[in-house]
Short mmCIF file of C-alpha atoms and ligand atoms in Angstrom, two decimals:
data_model
loop_
_atom_site.label_atom_id
_atom_site.label_comp_id
_atom_site.label_asym_id
_atom_site.label_seq_id
_atom_site.Cartn_x
_atom_site.Cartn_y
_atom_site.Cartn_z
CA UNK K 1 216.88 194.66 253.18
CA UNK K 2 217.55 197.13 250.36
CA UNK K 3 214.59 195.81 248.43
CA UNK K 4 212.30 196.22 251.42
CA UNK K 5 213.51 199.78 251.91
CA UNK K 6 212.86 200.53 248.24
CA UNK K 7 209.35 199.13 248.42
CA UNK K 8 208.70 201.18 251.53
CA UNK K 9 210.02 204.32 249.85
CA UNK K 10 207.74 203.76 246.86
CA UNK K 11 204.75 203.23 249.16
CA UNK K 12 205.48 206.41 251.09
CA UNK K 13 205.73 208.33 247.83
CA UNK K 14 202.45 206.85 246.58
CA UNK K 15 200.65 207.74 249.79
CA UNK K 16 202.10 211.25 249.78
CA UNK K 17 201.03 211.62 246.15
CA UNK K 18 197.52 210.46 247.00
CA UNK K 19 197.27 212.90 249.91
CA UNK K 20 198.40 215.80 247.73
CA UNK K 21 196.03 214.74 244.94
CA UNK K 22 193.05 214.58 247.32
CA UNK K 23 193.91 217.97 248.80
CA UNK K 24 193.96 219.51 245.32
CA UNK K 25 190.99 217.71 243.81
CA UNK K 26 188.35 217.29 246.51
CA UNK K 27 186.70 220.70 246.33
CA UNK K 28 184.71 220.08 243.15
CA UNK K 29 181.96 222.38 242.00
CA UNK K 30 178.79 220.64 240.85
CA UNK K 31 176.19 221.81 238.36
CA UNK K 32 172.45 221.37 238.75
CA UNK K 33 169.41 223.09 237.24
CA UNK K 34 167.74 225.91 239.13
CA UNK K 35 164.09 225.15 239.95
CA UNK K 36 161.64 227.85 238.95
CA UNK K 37 160.81 228.68 242.58
CA UNK K 38 159.61 232.11 243.66
CA UNK K 39 158.82 232.96 247.27
CA UNK K 40 155.21 233.97 247.84
CA UNK K 41 153.83 236.41 250.40
CA UNK K 42 150.45 234.65 250.51
CA UNK K 43 149.74 233.89 254.18
CA UNK K 44 148.38 230.39 253.47
CA UNK K 45 151.56 229.47 251.57
CA UNK K 46 153.76 230.81 254.37
CA UNK K 47 151.69 228.94 256.96
CA UNK K 48 152.16 225.66 255.07
CA UNK K 49 155.92 226.37 254.92
CA UNK K 50 156.11 227.02 258.64
CA UNK K 51 154.14 223.88 259.41
CA UNK K 52 156.53 221.82 257.26
CA UNK K 53 159.66 223.51 258.67
CA UNK K 54 158.83 222.84 262.32
CA UNK K 55 156.75 219.72 261.71
CA UNK K 56 157.22 216.91 259.19
CA UNK K 57 160.25 218.40 257.35
CA UNK K 58 161.84 219.32 260.72
CA UNK K 59 164.30 221.99 259.49
CA UNK K 60 164.04 223.37 263.03
CA UNK K 61 165.65 220.26 264.46
CA UNK K 62 169.00 221.11 262.84
CA UNK K 63 168.98 224.73 261.72
CA UNK K 64 169.02 226.25 265.22
CA UNK K 65 171.84 226.74 267.77
CA UNK K 66 172.91 223.56 269.58
CA UNK K 67 171.65 224.80 272.94
CA UNK K 68 168.21 225.61 271.47
CA UNK K 69 167.48 222.24 269.87
CA UNK K 70 165.69 220.88 272.92
CA UNK K 71 163.62 224.11 273.09
CA UNK K 72 162.44 223.51 269.52
CA UNK K 73 161.78 219.88 270.43
CA UNK K 74 159.66 221.20 273.30
CA UNK K 75 157.57 223.45 271.06
CA UNK K 76 159.33 226.86 270.90
CA UNK K 77 159.37 227.81 267.24
CA UNK K 78 162.47 230.03 267.31
CA UNK K 79 163.98 231.46 264.05
CA UNK K 80 166.13 229.08 261.99
CA UNK K 81 169.45 230.81 262.72
CA UNK K 82 171.54 227.63 262.33
CA UNK K 83 174.19 225.95 264.43
CA UNK K 84 173.59 222.19 264.77
CA UNK K 85 176.95 220.47 264.50
CA UNK K 86 177.68 216.83 263.80
CA UNK K 87 181.24 215.57 263.99
CA UNK K 88 181.44 212.37 261.91
CA UNK K 89 184.38 210.65 260.16
CA UNK K 90 183.92 212.48 256.81
CA UNK K 91 183.84 215.93 258.40
CA UNK K 92 182.44 218.42 260.87
CA UNK K 93 179.02 219.36 259.56
CA UNK K 94 177.36 222.65 260.48
CA UNK K 95 173.76 223.49 259.61
CA UNK K 96 173.83 227.10 258.33
CA UNK K 97 171.73 230.12 259.31
CA UNK K 98 168.52 230.07 257.21
CA UNK K 99 167.16 233.46 258.32
CA UNK K 100 167.26 236.36 255.82
CA UNK K 101 170.27 238.08 257.45
CA UNK K 102 172.54 239.58 254.75
CA UNK K 103 175.92 238.64 256.24
CA UNK K 104 175.35 235.44 258.19
CA UNK K 105 172.13 234.07 256.68
CA UNK K 106 170.42 233.48 253.33
CA UNK K 107 169.95 237.21 252.57
CA UNK K 108 172.20 237.07 249.51
CA UNK K 109 170.93 233.73 248.18
CA UNK K 110 168.14 233.63 245.61
CA UNK K 111 164.93 231.59 245.96
CA UNK K 112 166.27 229.35 243.18
CA UNK K 113 169.58 228.82 245.09
CA UNK K 114 167.64 227.56 248.11
CA UNK K 115 165.32 225.38 246.05
CA UNK K 116 168.28 223.96 244.12
CA UNK K 117 170.03 222.90 247.33
CA UNK K 118 166.93 221.09 248.51
CA UNK K 119 166.22 219.38 245.18
CA UNK K 120 169.76 218.60 243.97
CA UNK K 121 171.96 218.77 247.11
CA UNK K 122 174.23 221.31 245.48
CA UNK K 123 175.07 224.27 247.73
CA UNK K 124 174.79 227.88 246.59
CA UNK K 125 178.59 227.79 246.00
CA UNK K 126 178.37 224.57 243.97
CA UNK K 127 179.62 222.28 246.73
CA UNK K 128 178.18 218.83 247.39
CA UNK K 129 175.80 218.89 250.37
CA UNK K 130 175.95 215.68 252.39
CA UNK K 131 172.76 213.58 252.49
CA UNK K 132 171.14 214.99 255.64
CA UNK K 133 168.20 216.50 253.83
CA UNK K 134 166.26 214.05 251.64
CA UNK K 135 163.94 216.60 250.08
CA UNK K 136 164.87 215.92 246.43
CA UNK K 137 161.40 214.62 245.56
CA UNK K 138 159.47 217.31 247.44
CA UNK K 139 156.69 218.90 245.34
CA UNK K 140 157.15 222.31 243.72
CA UNK K 141 154.33 223.65 245.93
CA UNK K 142 155.97 222.49 249.18
CA UNK K 143 159.41 223.77 248.09
CA UNK K 144 157.82 227.15 247.39
CA UNK K 145 156.02 227.07 250.75
CA UNK K 146 159.26 226.42 252.66
CA UNK K 147 161.26 229.05 250.78
CA UNK K 148 158.40 231.52 251.35
CA UNK K 149 158.47 230.80 255.07
CA UNK K 150 162.28 231.18 255.24
CA UNK K 151 161.97 234.63 253.63
CA UNK K 152 159.23 235.68 256.06
CA UNK K 153 161.27 235.08 259.23
CA UNK K 154 162.97 237.96 261.06
CA UNK K 155 166.67 238.24 260.11
CA UNK K 156 168.90 236.97 262.91
CA UNK K 157 172.62 237.75 262.91
CA UNK K 158 174.27 234.47 263.88
CA UNK K 159 177.61 233.42 262.46
CA UNK K 160 177.78 229.65 261.97
CA UNK K 161 181.08 227.92 261.19
CA UNK K 162 181.25 226.45 257.70
CA UNK K 163 181.20 222.70 257.26
CA UNK K 164 184.76 221.39 257.29
CA UNK K 165 185.73 218.20 255.49
CA UNK K 166 188.23 215.82 257.02
CA UNK K 167 190.56 213.68 254.93
CA UNK K 168 188.01 210.86 254.64
CA UNK K 169 185.31 213.25 253.39
CA UNK K 170 187.73 214.83 250.92
CA UNK K 171 188.81 211.41 249.63
CA UNK K 172 185.18 210.27 249.24
CA UNK K 173 184.43 213.44 247.27
CA UNK K 174 187.60 213.16 245.16
CA UNK K 175 186.80 209.64 244.02
CA UNK K 176 183.08 210.25 243.58
CA UNK K 177 181.94 207.91 246.41
CA UNK K 178 179.86 210.84 247.59
CA UNK K 179 178.17 213.13 245.14
CA UNK K 180 175.04 215.23 245.23
CA UNK K 181 171.96 213.00 245.26
CA UNK K 182 169.30 214.96 243.46
CA UNK K 183 165.82 214.07 242.26
CA UNK K 184 165.60 210.87 240.23
CA UNK K 185 162.79 212.11 238.03
CA UNK K 186 160.44 215.04 237.96
CA UNK K 187 158.97 215.81 241.39
CA UNK K 188 155.22 216.51 241.40
CA UNK K 189 153.98 220.08 241.00
CA UNK K 190 151.74 219.55 244.00
CA UNK K 191 150.40 216.62 246.00
CA UNK K 192 146.82 216.23 247.23
CA UNK K 193 146.83 216.57 251.02
CA UNK K 194 144.54 213.85 252.38
CA UNK K 195 144.67 210.73 254.58
CA UNK K 196 145.50 208.26 251.78
CA UNK K 197 148.47 205.90 251.76
CA UNK K 198 149.61 207.67 248.62
CA UNK K 199 150.04 210.96 250.45
CA UNK K 200 151.61 209.06 253.37
CA UNK K 201 154.16 207.65 250.95
CA UNK K 202 155.10 211.17 249.90
CA UNK K 203 155.50 212.30 253.53
CA UNK K 204 157.47 209.25 254.71
CA UNK K 205 159.87 209.24 251.75
CA UNK K 206 160.19 212.82 250.54
CA UNK K 207 159.43 215.08 253.51
CA UNK K 208 159.84 213.52 256.98
CA UNK K 209 162.80 211.21 256.30
CA UNK K 210 161.18 208.18 257.98
CA UNK K 211 162.86 206.21 255.17
CA UNK K 212 166.30 207.68 255.93
CA UNK K 213 166.43 206.43 259.52
CA UNK K 214 164.21 203.36 259.39
CA UNK K 215 166.36 201.71 256.72
CA UNK K 216 169.81 200.33 257.37
CA UNK K 217 172.65 202.28 255.76
CA UNK K 218 176.38 202.69 255.62
CA UNK K 219 177.26 205.52 257.99
CA UNK K 220 180.36 206.64 256.05
CA UNK K 221 178.70 207.47 252.77
CA UNK K 222 175.03 207.38 253.71
CA UNK K 223 174.25 204.65 251.16
CA UNK K 224 171.22 202.43 251.89
CA UNK K 225 172.13 198.81 252.64
CA UNK K 226 168.86 197.45 254.09
CA UNK K 227 165.30 196.96 252.86
CA UNK K 228 163.29 200.20 253.00
CA UNK K 229 161.51 200.76 256.35
CA UNK K 230 162.76 197.43 257.79
CA UNK K 231 164.80 199.29 260.45
CA UNK K 232 168.01 198.15 262.09
CA UNK K 233 169.98 201.34 261.47
CA UNK K 234 172.18 202.24 264.46
CA UNK K 235 172.26 206.02 264.74
CA UNK K 236 175.36 207.54 266.29
CA UNK K 237 174.47 209.62 269.36
CA UNK K 238 173.32 213.09 268.27
CA UNK K 239 175.48 215.57 270.22
CA UNK K 240 172.51 217.88 270.76
CA UNK K 241 170.45 215.21 272.49
CA UNK K 242 173.06 212.71 273.51
CA UNK K 243 172.61 210.64 276.62
CA UNK K 244 175.56 208.48 275.54
CA UNK K 245 173.33 205.69 274.24
CA UNK K 246 173.05 204.49 270.66
CA UNK K 247 169.54 203.97 269.30
CA UNK K 248 168.60 201.46 266.65
CA UNK K 249 165.56 202.17 264.51
CA UNK K 250 162.73 199.61 264.67
CA UNK K 251 161.21 197.76 261.71
CA UNK K 252 158.14 199.71 260.52
CA UNK K 253 156.94 197.16 257.93
CA UNK K 254 153.81 195.15 258.85
CA UNK K 255 155.60 191.86 259.56
CA UNK K 256 153.59 189.89 262.17
CA UNK K 257 156.70 188.76 264.09
CA UNK K 258 159.28 191.52 263.73
CA UNK K 259 157.20 194.56 262.71
CA UNK K 260 157.33 197.05 265.59
CA UNK K 261 153.88 198.54 264.92
CA UNK K 262 152.18 195.38 263.67
CA UNK K 263 149.76 195.45 266.61
CA UNK K 264 149.21 199.20 266.66
CA UNK K 265 145.88 200.55 265.41
CA UNK K 266 145.63 203.98 263.81
CA UNK K 267 144.75 205.75 267.06
CA UNK K 268 147.65 204.12 268.95
CA UNK K 269 149.99 205.39 266.23
CA UNK K 270 148.56 208.93 266.41
CA UNK K 271 148.70 208.95 270.21
CA UNK K 272 152.32 207.78 270.16
CA UNK K 273 153.28 210.74 267.97
CA UNK K 274 151.30 213.25 270.04
CA UNK K 275 153.10 212.04 273.19
CA UNK K 276 156.50 213.07 271.78
CA UNK K 277 159.90 212.05 273.03
CA UNK K 278 160.39 209.16 275.45
CA UNK K 279 164.18 208.66 275.23
CA UNK K 280 166.24 211.80 275.80
CA UNK K 281 168.97 210.71 273.39
CA UNK K 282 166.90 209.36 270.48
CA UNK K 283 167.86 210.99 267.19
CA UNK K 284 164.25 210.85 266.01
CA UNK K 285 162.83 214.38 265.90
CA UNK K 286 159.90 213.48 268.15
CA UNK K 287 159.20 217.13 269.01
CA UNK K 288 158.82 218.12 265.38
CA UNK K 289 156.88 214.97 264.55
CA UNK K 290 154.49 215.54 267.47
CA UNK K 291 153.40 218.64 265.50
CA UNK K 292 152.36 216.57 262.45
CA UNK K 293 148.59 216.90 262.23
CA UNK K 294 146.19 213.94 262.58
CA UNK K 295 145.32 213.85 258.89
CA UNK K 296 148.98 213.49 257.89
CA UNK K 297 149.69 210.96 260.67
CA UNK K 298 146.79 208.85 259.37
CA UNK K 299 148.26 209.01 255.88
CA UNK K 300 151.69 207.87 257.15
CA UNK K 301 150.10 205.04 259.16
CA UNK K 302 148.12 203.82 256.15
CA UNK K 303 151.21 203.91 253.99
CA UNK K 304 153.31 201.92 256.47
CA UNK K 305 150.52 199.34 256.75
CA UNK K 306 150.45 199.04 252.94
CA UNK K 307 154.14 198.06 252.69
CA UNK K 308 155.25 194.49 252.02
CA UNK K 309 156.05 192.82 255.35
CA UNK K 310 159.81 192.32 255.80
CA UNK K 311 161.21 189.95 258.42
CA UNK K 312 163.99 191.85 260.14
CA UNK K 313 164.34 191.39 263.86
CA UNK K 314 165.70 194.43 265.67
CA UNK K 315 166.58 192.82 269.00
CA UNK K 316 166.32 196.04 270.96
CA UNK K 317 166.30 199.80 270.56
CA UNK K 318 168.66 201.18 273.21
CA UNK K 319 172.36 200.29 273.52
CA UNK K 320 174.48 201.67 276.34
CA UNK K 321 177.98 203.12 275.79
CA UNK K 322 180.37 200.39 274.66
CA UNK K 323 177.63 197.77 274.29
CA UNK K 324 177.95 195.63 271.14
CA UNK K 325 175.49 196.72 268.44
CA UNK K 326 173.47 194.21 266.41
CA UNK K 327 175.13 193.01 263.20
CA UNK K 328 174.02 195.02 260.22
C1 HEC H 1 169.27 216.41 260.02
C2 HEC H 1 169.66 217.80 260.03
C3 HEC H 1 169.07 218.75 259.00
C4 HEC H 1 167.73 218.94 258.67
C5 HEC H 1 166.52 218.21 259.21
C6 HEC H 1 167.71 220.00 257.70
N1 HEC H 1 168.99 220.43 257.42
FE1 HEC H 1 169.55 221.84 256.06
N2 HEC H 1 171.52 221.45 256.43
C7 HEC H 1 171.99 220.58 257.39
C8 HEC H 1 173.45 220.56 257.35
C9 HEC H 1 174.36 219.75 258.25
C10 HEC H 1 173.83 221.46 256.32
C11 HEC H 1 175.25 221.79 255.87
C12 HEC H 1 175.72 220.76 254.91
C13 HEC H 1 177.04 221.10 254.30
O1 HEC H 1 177.54 222.20 254.52
O2 HEC H 1 177.56 220.22 253.58
C14 HEC H 1 172.59 221.98 255.76
C15 HEC H 1 172.54 222.89 254.71
C16 HEC H 1 171.38 223.50 254.23
C17 HEC H 1 171.35 224.50 253.18
C18 HEC H 1 172.57 224.96 252.42
C19 HEC H 1 172.76 226.42 252.24
C20 HEC H 1 174.03 226.71 251.46
O3 HEC H 1 175.05 226.88 252.10
O4 HEC H 1 174.00 226.72 250.25
C21 HEC H 1 170.02 224.84 253.02
C22 HEC H 1 169.44 225.86 252.04
C23 HEC H 1 169.25 224.05 253.96
N3 HEC H 1 170.11 223.25 254.69
C24 HEC H 1 167.87 224.12 254.10
C25 HEC H 1 167.11 223.25 254.90
C26 HEC H 1 165.67 223.27 254.98
C27 HEC H 1 164.79 224.27 254.26
C28 HEC H 1 165.29 222.25 255.82
C29 HEC H 1 163.89 221.79 256.17
C30 HEC H 1 162.96 221.62 255.04
C31 HEC H 1 166.51 221.60 256.27
N4 HEC H 1 167.58 222.25 255.71
C32 HEC H 1 166.55 220.52 257.13
C33 HEC H 1 171.23 219.81 258.25
C34 HEC H 1 169.84 219.68 258.21
C1 HEC H 2 166.66 210.80 262.74
C2 HEC H 2 166.23 209.43 262.62
C3 HEC H 2 164.75 209.09 262.60
C4 HEC H 2 163.77 209.65 261.81
C5 HEC H 2 163.88 210.79 260.82
C6 HEC H 2 162.57 208.92 262.11
N1 HEC H 2 162.82 207.97 263.04
FE1 HEC H 2 161.43 206.78 263.96
N2 HEC H 2 162.83 206.12 265.27
C7 HEC H 2 164.17 206.38 265.22
C8 HEC H 2 164.84 205.75 266.33
C9 HEC H 2 166.33 205.80 266.61
C10 HEC H 2 163.85 205.09 267.09
C11 HEC H 2 164.03 204.30 268.39
C12 HEC H 2 164.13 205.25 269.57
C13 HEC H 2 162.85 205.97 269.88
O1 HEC H 2 161.79 205.29 270.02
O2 HEC H 2 162.87 207.20 269.98
C14 HEC H 2 162.58 205.34 266.38
C15 HEC H 2 161.34 204.86 266.81
C16 HEC H 2 160.17 204.93 266.06
C17 HEC H 2 158.92 204.31 266.41
C18 HEC H 2 158.65 203.46 267.66
C19 HEC H 2 158.29 204.33 268.85
C20 HEC H 2 157.89 203.59 270.09
O3 HEC H 2 157.62 204.26 271.09
O4 HEC H 2 157.84 202.36 270.10
C21 HEC H 2 158.02 204.63 265.43
C22 HEC H 2 156.56 204.21 265.35
C23 HEC H 2 158.71 205.45 264.48
N3 HEC H 2 160.01 205.63 264.88
C24 HEC H 2 158.14 205.95 263.30
C25 HEC H 2 158.74 206.93 262.51
C26 HEC H 2 158.06 207.65 261.43
C27 HEC H 2 156.65 207.39 260.97
C28 HEC H 2 158.95 208.58 260.95
C29 HEC H 2 158.70 209.66 259.91
C30 HEC H 2 157.61 210.56 260.23
C31 HEC H 2 160.19 208.41 261.70
N4 HEC H 2 160.03 207.42 262.61
C32 HEC H 2 161.33 209.17 261.49
C33 HEC H 2 164.80 207.20 264.28
C34 HEC H 2 164.14 208.03 263.37
#
């Protein structure tokens, strides 16, 4: 009995020590280089930035108030004053105000601060930004276009709560299970905009996050566990769109049996995007993606068709509340 009590006492002490350690150590500051990005006032550059922000790069799907997300989905391009909130086990995430307001927005941040967050996932205060925004390999020209557009918006005063880590998030940060995932090489200065698979690859991987949802991953730390574009990732219901269902992403590789778009021709693919959202609760930013132009949709289609076929059966897409999800 005494021995058991002693072991218990030691365990309690160890756990208490761990909790204190995590509380003290989690809030690490990270270093990353500042890209040489300067906002431009050229109207063509700003137009490209706006197109990316409300289209393929879909900043407007998260950086607007929760009750406005469906308006942006529907085509109202309101200022990016922040507010989307996602409550997940690591923490309560809040997408900040990206309008140039001095107190509540990006007014005090430099162009290089903004570009650094997008390329290295390090916040302006040095914190690790969770992997919601896979823009690390975006070209210098597109980074500049987006920053230029952000600067050109009207300032909107809108206080957004700061992201708050829960114990799990703090522990993951303390022990390095989550750290900023920046560029793996040197992103291109600019990319030729045309209908080739090569440009489609850039869009699907480095701009529109098709890769991030159409690949299976571990929800706690965001790590990829499946083959790229083979689908099967069960997305937790997005509170802004939720209809209570869970949606599982289909396999986009050209496998004859399990590839979801194997039988789609280019025009079918384009028409599907132009039609927008079918399921109210799908996390896919159909509204934003319906604004991707035909040239870029062709490029994405050609890229997906050029992938190696991967056999991965996604039995179905929609799962009701409480329904067992497919094994991942
Ligand atoms: C899927 C949702 C989502 C999309 C899409 C998204 N963001 Fe974010 N963004 C977030 C969240 C959530 C945070 C806060 C993360 C945190 O605090 O750890 C964030 C943080 C930021 C920050 C951090 C500012 C700071 O505090 O230092 C910047 C800058 C930013 N986003 C820019 C963008 C831009 C530009 C786009 C589009 C090209 C974009 N985001 C697209 C969800 C998103
Ligand atoms: C936020 C997660 C997310 C992102 C980003 C995303 N998808 Fe999806 N996608 C899904 C989910 C979930 C479904 C199933 C529900 C639905 O059809 O809306 C889906 C469905 C699809 C479908 C089948 C639609 C149908 O009607 O049969 C296609 C095609 C598709 N996605 C292509 C893409 C492409 C291309 C991109 C990048 C431009 C992309 N997705 C980005 C989550 C995502």
